[in-house]
Short mmCIF file of C-alpha atoms in Angstrom, two decimals:
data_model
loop_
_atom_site.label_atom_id
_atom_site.label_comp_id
_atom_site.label_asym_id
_atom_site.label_seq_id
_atom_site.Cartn_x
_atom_site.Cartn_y
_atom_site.Cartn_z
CA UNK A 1 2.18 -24.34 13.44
CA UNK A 2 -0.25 -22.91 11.32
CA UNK A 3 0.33 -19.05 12.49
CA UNK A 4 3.69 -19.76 11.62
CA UNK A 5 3.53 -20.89 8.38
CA UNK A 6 1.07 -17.61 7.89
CA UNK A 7 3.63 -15.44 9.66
CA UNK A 8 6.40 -16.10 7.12
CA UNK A 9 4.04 -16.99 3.87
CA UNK A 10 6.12 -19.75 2.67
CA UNK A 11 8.53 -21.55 4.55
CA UNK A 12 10.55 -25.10 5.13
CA UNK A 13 10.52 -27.63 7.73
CA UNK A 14 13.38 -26.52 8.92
CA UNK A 15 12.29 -22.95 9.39
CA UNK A 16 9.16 -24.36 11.64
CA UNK A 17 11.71 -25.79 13.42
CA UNK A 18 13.36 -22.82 14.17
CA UNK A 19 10.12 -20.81 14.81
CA UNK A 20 8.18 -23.47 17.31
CA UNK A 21 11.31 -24.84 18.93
CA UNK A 22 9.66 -28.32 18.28
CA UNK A 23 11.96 -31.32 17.42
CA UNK A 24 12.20 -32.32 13.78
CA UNK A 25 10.11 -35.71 14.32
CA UNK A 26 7.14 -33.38 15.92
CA UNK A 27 7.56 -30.66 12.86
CA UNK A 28 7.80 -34.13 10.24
CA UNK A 29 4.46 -35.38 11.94
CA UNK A 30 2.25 -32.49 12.11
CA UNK A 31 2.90 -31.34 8.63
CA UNK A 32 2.11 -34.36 7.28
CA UNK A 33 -1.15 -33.88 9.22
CA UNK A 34 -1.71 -30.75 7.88
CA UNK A 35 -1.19 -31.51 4.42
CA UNK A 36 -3.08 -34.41 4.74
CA UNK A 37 -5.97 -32.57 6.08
CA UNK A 38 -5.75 -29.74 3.06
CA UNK A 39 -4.40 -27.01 5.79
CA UNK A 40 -1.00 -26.90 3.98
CA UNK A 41 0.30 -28.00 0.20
CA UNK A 42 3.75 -27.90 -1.13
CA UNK A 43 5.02 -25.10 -2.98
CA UNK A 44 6.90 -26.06 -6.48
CA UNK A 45 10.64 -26.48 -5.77
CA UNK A 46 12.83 -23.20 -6.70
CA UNK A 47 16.33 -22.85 -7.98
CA UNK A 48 19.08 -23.17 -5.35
CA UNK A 49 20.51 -20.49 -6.39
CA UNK A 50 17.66 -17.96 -5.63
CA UNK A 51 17.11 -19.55 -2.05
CA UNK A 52 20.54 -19.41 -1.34
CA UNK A 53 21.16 -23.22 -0.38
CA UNK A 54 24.03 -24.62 -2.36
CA UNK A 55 24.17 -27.07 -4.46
CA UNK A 56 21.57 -29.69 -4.77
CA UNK A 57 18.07 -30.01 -4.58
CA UNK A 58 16.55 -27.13 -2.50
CA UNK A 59 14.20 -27.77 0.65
CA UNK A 60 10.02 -27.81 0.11
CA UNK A 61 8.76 -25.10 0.81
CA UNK A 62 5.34 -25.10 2.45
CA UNK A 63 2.55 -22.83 2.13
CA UNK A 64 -1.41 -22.66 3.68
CA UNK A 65 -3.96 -23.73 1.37
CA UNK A 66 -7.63 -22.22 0.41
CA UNK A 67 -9.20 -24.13 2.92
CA UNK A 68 -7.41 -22.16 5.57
CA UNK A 69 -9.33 -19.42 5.39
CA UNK A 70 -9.36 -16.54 2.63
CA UNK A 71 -8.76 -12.97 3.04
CA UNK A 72 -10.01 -9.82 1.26
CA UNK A 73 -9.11 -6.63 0.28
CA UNK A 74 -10.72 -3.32 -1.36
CA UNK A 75 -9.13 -0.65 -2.04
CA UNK A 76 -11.25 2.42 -2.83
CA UNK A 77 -10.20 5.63 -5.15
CA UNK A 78 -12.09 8.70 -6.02
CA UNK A 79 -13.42 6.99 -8.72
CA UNK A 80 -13.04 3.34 -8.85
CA UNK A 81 -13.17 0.18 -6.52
CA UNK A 82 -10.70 -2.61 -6.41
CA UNK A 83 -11.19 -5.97 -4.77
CA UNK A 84 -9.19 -8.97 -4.11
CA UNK A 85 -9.32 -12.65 -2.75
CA UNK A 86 -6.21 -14.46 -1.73
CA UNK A 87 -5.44 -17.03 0.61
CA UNK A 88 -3.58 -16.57 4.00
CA UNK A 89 0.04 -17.24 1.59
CA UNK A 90 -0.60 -14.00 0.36
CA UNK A 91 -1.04 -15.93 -2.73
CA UNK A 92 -3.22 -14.27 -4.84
CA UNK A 93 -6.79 -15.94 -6.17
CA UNK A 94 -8.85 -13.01 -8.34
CA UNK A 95 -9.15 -9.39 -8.39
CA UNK A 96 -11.92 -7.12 -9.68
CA UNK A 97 -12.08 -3.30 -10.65
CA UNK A 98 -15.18 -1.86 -11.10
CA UNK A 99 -15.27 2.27 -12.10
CA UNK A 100 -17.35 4.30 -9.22
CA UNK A 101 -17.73 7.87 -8.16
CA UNK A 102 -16.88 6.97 -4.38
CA UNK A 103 -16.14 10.53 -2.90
CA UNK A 104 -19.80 11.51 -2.16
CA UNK A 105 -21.88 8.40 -3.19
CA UNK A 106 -21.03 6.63 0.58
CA UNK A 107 -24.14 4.32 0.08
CA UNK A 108 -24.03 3.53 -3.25
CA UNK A 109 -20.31 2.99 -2.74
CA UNK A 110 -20.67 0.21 -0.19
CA UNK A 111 -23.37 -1.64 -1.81
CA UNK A 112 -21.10 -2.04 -4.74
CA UNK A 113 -18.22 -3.59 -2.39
CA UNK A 114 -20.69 -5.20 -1.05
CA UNK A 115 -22.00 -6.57 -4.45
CA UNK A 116 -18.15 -7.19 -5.58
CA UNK A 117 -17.03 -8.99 -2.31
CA UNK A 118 -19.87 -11.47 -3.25
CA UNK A 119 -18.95 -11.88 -6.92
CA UNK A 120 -15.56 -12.32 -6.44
CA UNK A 121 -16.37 -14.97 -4.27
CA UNK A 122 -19.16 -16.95 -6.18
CA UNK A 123 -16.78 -16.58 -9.26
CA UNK A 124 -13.90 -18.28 -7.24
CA UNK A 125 -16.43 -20.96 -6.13
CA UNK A 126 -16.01 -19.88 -2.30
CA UNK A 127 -18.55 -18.52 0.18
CA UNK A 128 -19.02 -15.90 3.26
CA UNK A 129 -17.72 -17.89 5.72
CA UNK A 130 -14.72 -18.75 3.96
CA UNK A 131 -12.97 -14.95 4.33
CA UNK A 132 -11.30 -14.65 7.64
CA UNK A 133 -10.97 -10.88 7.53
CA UNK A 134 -11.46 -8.25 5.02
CA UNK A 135 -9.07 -4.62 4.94
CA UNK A 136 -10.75 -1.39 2.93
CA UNK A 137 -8.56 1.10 1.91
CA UNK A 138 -9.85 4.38 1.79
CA UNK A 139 -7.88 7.71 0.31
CA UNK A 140 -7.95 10.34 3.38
CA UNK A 141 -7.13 10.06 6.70
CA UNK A 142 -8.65 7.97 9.39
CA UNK A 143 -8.99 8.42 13.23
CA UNK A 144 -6.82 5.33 14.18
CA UNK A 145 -9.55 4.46 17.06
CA UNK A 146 -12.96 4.90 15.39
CA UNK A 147 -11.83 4.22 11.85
CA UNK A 148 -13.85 7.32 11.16
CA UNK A 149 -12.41 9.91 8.42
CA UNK A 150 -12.64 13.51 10.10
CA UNK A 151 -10.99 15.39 7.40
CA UNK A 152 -14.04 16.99 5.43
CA UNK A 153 -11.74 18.39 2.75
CA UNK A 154 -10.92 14.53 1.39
CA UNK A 155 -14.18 12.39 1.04
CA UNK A 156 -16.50 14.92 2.14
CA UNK A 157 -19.64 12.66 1.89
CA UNK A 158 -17.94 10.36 4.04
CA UNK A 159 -16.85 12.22 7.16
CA UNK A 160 -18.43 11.17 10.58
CA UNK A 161 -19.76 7.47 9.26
CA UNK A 162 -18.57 4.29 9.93
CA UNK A 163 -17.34 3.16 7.06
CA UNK A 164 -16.25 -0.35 7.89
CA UNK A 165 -19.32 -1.01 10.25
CA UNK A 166 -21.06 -0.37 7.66
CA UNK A 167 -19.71 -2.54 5.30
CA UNK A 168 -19.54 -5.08 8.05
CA UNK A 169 -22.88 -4.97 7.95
CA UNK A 170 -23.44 -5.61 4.76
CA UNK A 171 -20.82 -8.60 4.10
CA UNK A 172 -21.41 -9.98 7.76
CA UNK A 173 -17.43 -10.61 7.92
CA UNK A 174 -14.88 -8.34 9.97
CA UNK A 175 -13.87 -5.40 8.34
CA UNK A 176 -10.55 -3.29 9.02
CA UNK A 177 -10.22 0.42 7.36
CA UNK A 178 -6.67 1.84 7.15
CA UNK A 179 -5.62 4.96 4.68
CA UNK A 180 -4.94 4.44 1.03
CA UNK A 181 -1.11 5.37 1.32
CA UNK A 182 -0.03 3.43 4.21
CA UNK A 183 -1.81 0.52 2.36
CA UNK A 184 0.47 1.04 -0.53
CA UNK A 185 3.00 1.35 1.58
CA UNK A 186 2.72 -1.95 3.05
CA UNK A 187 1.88 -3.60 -0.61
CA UNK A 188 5.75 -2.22 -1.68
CA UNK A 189 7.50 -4.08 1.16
CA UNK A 190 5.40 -7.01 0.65
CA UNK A 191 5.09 -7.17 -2.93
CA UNK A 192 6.61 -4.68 -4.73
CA UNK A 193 9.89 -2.30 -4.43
CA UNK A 194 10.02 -2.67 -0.75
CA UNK A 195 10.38 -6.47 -0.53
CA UNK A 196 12.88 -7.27 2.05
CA UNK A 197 13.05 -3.82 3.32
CA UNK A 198 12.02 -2.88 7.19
CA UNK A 199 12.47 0.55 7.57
CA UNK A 200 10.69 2.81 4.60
CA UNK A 201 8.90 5.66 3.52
CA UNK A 202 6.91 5.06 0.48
CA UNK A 203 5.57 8.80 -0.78
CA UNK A 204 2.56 8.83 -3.45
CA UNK A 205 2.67 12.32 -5.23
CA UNK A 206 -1.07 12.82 -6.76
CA UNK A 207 -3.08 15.24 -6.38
CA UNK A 208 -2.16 15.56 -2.73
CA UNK A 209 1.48 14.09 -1.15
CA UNK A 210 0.97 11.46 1.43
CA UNK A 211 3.51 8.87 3.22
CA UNK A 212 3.48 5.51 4.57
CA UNK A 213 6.10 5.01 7.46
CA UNK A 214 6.56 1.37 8.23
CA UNK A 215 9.35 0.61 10.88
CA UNK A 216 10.88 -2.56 11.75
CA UNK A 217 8.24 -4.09 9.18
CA UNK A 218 5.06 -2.59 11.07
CA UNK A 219 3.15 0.40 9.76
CA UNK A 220 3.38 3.40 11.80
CA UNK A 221 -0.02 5.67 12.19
CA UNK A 222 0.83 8.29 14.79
CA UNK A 223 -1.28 8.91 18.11
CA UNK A 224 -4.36 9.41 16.08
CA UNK A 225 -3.92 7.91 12.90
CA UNK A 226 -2.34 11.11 10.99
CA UNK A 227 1.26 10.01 10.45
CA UNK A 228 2.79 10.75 6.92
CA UNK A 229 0.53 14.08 6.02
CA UNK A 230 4.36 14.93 4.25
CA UNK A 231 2.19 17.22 1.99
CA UNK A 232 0.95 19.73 5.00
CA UNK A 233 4.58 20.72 5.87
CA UNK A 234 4.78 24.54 5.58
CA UNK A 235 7.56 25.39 2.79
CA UNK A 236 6.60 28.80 2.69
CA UNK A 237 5.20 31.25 5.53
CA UNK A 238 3.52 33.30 3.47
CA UNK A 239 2.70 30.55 0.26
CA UNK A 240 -1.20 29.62 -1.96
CA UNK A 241 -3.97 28.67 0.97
CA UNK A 242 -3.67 24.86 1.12
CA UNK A 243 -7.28 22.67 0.71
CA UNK A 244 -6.56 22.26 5.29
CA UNK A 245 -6.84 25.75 5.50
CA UNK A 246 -3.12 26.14 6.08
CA UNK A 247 -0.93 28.66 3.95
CA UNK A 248 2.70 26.99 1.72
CA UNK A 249 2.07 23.76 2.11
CA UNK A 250 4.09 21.31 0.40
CA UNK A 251 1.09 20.32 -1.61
CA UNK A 252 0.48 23.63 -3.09
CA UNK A 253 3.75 23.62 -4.65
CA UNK A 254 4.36 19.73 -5.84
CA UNK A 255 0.49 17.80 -6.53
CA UNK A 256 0.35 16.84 -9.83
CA UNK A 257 -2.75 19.73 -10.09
CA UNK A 258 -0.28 22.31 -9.29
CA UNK A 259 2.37 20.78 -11.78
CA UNK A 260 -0.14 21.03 -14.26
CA UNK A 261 -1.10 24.08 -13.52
CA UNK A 262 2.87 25.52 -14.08
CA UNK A 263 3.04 23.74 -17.60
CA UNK A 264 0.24 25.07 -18.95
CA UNK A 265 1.07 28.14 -19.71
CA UNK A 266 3.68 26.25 -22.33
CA UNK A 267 0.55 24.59 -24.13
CA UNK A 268 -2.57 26.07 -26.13
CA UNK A 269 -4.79 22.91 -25.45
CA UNK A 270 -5.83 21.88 -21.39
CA UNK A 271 -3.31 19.59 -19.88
CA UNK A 272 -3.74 16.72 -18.26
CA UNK A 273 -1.65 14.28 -16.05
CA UNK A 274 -1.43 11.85 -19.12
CA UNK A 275 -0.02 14.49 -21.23
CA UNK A 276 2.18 15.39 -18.35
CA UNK A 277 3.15 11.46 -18.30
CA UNK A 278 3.56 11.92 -22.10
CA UNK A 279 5.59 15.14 -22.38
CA UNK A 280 7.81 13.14 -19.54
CA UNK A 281 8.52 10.09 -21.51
CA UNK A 282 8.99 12.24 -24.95
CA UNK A 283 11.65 13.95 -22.58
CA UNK A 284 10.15 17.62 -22.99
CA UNK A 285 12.78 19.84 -21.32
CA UNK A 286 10.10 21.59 -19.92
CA UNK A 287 8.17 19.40 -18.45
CA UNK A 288 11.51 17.47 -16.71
CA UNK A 289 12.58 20.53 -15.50
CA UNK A 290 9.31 21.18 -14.00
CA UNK A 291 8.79 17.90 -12.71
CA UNK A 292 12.46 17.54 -11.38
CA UNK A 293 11.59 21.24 -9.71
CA UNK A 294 8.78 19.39 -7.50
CA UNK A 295 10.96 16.53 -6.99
CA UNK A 296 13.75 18.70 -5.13
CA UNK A 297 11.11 20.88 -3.73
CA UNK A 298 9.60 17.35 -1.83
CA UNK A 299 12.99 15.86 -1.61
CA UNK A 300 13.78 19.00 0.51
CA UNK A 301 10.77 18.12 2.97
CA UNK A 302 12.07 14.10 2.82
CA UNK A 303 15.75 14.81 3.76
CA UNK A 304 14.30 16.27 7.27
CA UNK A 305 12.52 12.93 7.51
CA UNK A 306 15.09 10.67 6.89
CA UNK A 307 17.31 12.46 9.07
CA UNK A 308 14.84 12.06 11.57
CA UNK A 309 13.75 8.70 10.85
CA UNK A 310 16.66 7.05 9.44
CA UNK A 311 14.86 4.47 6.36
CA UNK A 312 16.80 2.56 4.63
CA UNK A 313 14.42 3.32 1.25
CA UNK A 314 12.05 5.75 0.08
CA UNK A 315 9.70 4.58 -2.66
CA UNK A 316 8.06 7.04 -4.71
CA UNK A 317 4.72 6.30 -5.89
CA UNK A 318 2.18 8.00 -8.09
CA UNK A 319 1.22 8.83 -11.73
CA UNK A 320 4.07 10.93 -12.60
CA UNK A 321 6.46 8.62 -10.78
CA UNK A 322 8.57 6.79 -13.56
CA UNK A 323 12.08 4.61 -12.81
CA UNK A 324 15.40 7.23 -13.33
CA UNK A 325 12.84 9.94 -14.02
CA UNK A 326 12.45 13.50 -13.79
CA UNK A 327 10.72 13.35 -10.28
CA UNK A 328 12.22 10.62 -8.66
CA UNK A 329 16.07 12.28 -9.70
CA UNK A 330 14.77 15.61 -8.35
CA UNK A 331 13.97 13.75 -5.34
CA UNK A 332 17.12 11.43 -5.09
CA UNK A 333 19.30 14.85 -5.08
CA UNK A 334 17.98 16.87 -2.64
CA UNK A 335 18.09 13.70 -0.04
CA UNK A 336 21.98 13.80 -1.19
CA UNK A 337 21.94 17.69 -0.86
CA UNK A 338 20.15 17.77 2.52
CA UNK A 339 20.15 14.53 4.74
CA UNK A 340 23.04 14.45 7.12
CA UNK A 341 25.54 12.44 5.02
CA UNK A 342 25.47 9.46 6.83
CA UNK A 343 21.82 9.17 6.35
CA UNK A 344 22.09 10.14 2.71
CA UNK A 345 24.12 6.97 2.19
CA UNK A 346 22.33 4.52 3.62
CA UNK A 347 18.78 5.24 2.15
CA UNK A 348 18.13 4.13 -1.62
CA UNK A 349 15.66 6.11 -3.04
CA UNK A 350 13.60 3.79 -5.89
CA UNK A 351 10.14 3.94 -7.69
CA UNK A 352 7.27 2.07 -6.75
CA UNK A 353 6.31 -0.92 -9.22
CA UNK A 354 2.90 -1.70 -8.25
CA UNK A 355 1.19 1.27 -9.64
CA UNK A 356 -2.48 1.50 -8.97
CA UNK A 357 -2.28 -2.03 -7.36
CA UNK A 358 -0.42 -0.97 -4.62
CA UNK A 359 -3.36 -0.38 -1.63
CA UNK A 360 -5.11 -2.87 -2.68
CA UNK A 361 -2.45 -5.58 -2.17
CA UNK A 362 -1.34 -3.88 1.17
CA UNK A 363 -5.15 -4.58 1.66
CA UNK A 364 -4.50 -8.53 1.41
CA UNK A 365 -0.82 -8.08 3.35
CA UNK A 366 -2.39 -6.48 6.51
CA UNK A 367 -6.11 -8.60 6.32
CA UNK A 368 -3.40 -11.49 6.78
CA UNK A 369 -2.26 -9.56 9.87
CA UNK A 370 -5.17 -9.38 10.95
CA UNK A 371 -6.31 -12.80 10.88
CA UNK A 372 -5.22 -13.41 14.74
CA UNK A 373 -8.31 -11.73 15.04
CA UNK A 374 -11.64 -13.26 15.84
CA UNK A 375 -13.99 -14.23 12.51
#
């Protein structure tokens, strides 16, 4: 009953009914058992009209309470730490940011999660034993059976630890390490752009171009861990040497570094990406054209995928990503342009609305996953 209810988040006796195969009388008893206990609490009734139930007063919904265990999540960035506690609903409890140069500082980095994990908790008046399972997000690559990053171009200070064990260690609670975009990937269709959606790509332009592929609702990680590197697809044989040692990568044409890079020549004083943002929402022909000029150039690379894949949305995500805007229109053409038309038409291509909260609440959606998992 209980890994129902957490399977679904919120749901109704009649959709335990459904899910267990248990008579109604059976369902009736042991959620009054459970509420009665603290393991589950009613949600507030919502409006019929929104749950799609008629007329009349909509069904209670039910919903797992704090005392069924907690999860965590962290989501580190090159330089800052988030964390978050929420309860096996997905319902969030706190969140904390803390600023932290995390590419080369690997201890120093995980004593301050580990100094945030227990804050967050004594603030929320819980302890240790509480959190079923915690998820760190980390922004490279990982080896999808040691959890190891191998990529020494990324978090160079990090490559060949243990990043989770450690931090294990430290916390004494499990720990599960994933990469940064499939994280934010999997905070979209949970909480953000993506909700409702099973088959996606959510891309994060930055200062590299990453994907998260989730099918059927799962995230998908490849043989090894390295699915979604959309930003190491040659473009051009003979292009700039890419940071993997690889010549015309998508990246050296479309990261926000390189977009920079082509605008300043148009400006007397340094750029940065929050004058690009700026120039963008000030509508600077210049800077649009540029922008929508990356946007093709990776929509070019995402029409292959979709034809291969077959999503039903693509989710752009990053700093220069802005609703109806210069990038995300560049992108939304060349899908149209390129993707066999069939394809074309049945993916929506949309902006992420999470911003920099994405990973870390893809952290919470797959420590819930993970909560079949031993404490």
């Amino acid at each position: 009953m209980v890994a129902a209810v957490r399977e679904r988040g919120a749901v109704t006796r009649a959709d335990l009914e459904r899910m267990t195969e248990l008579s109604r009388t059976t369902v009736a008893a042991l959620v009054a058992q459970l509420i009665d206990d603290g393991t589950l609490r009613e949600l507030p009734a919502v409006e019929a009209a929104r749950t799609g139930t008629g007329p009349g007063r909509p069904p209670a919904r039910l919903a797992l309470t704090e005392s069924a265990g907690l999860v965590v999540g962290m989501a580190f960035g090159h330089s800052d730490l988030r964390v978050a506690v929420a309860t096996l609903s997905g319902d969030l409890i706190a969140e904390r940011y803390v600023r932290l140069a995390v590419d080369n500082s690997v201890g120093v980095a995980l004593d301050t999660a580990a100094d945030e994990f227990a804050t967050i908790l004594r603030e929320t008046g819980h302890m240790t034993h509480d959190v079923r399972n915690v998820v760190v997000g980390l922004p490279a690559p990982l080896d999808r059976h040691t959890g190891r990053v191998v990529v020494n171009n990324i978090l160079p200070g990090w490559v060949d630890l243990d990043p989770a064990g450690d931090l294990q260690q430290r916390i004494h609670r499990p720990v599960f390490p994933d990469n940064a975009v499939n994280l934010a990937a999997l905070g979209e269709m949970t909480y953000g752009a993506g909700t409702g959606i099973r088959d996606l790509v959510f891309v994060k332009v930055s200062t590299g171009v990453g994907a998260g592929l989730i099918f059927d609702g799962n995230l998908y990680r490849g043989a090894s861990g390295y699915a979604g590197e959309l930003g190491h697809i040659q473009v051009e044989a003979n292009g700039l040497l890419c940071r993997c040692g690889s010549r015309g990568c998508l990246e050296t044409l479309v990261s926000t570094p390189r977009i920079i890079a082509t605008l300043q020549p148009m400006h007397t004083d340094p750029l940065t990406t929050t004058d690009v943002i700026r120039l963008l929402q000030t509508e600077d022909s210049g800077a649009a054209r540029i922008v929508g000029d990356a946007g093709r150039t990776i929509g070019r690379s995402l029409a292959d995928m979709c034809n291969v894949l077959n999503p039903e949305m693509v989710i752009i995500g990053g700093e220069l990503s802005q609703p109806n805007g210069a990038l995300a229109n560049g992108i939304r053409e060349a899908i149209a342009r390129y993707a066999q038309p069939s394809v074309a038409r049945a993916v929506t291509v949309t902006t992420a609305t999470l911003e920099n909260r994405a990973e870390l609440l893809g952290a919470i959606a797959l420590a819930i996953q993970h909560t079949g998992s031993p404490p």
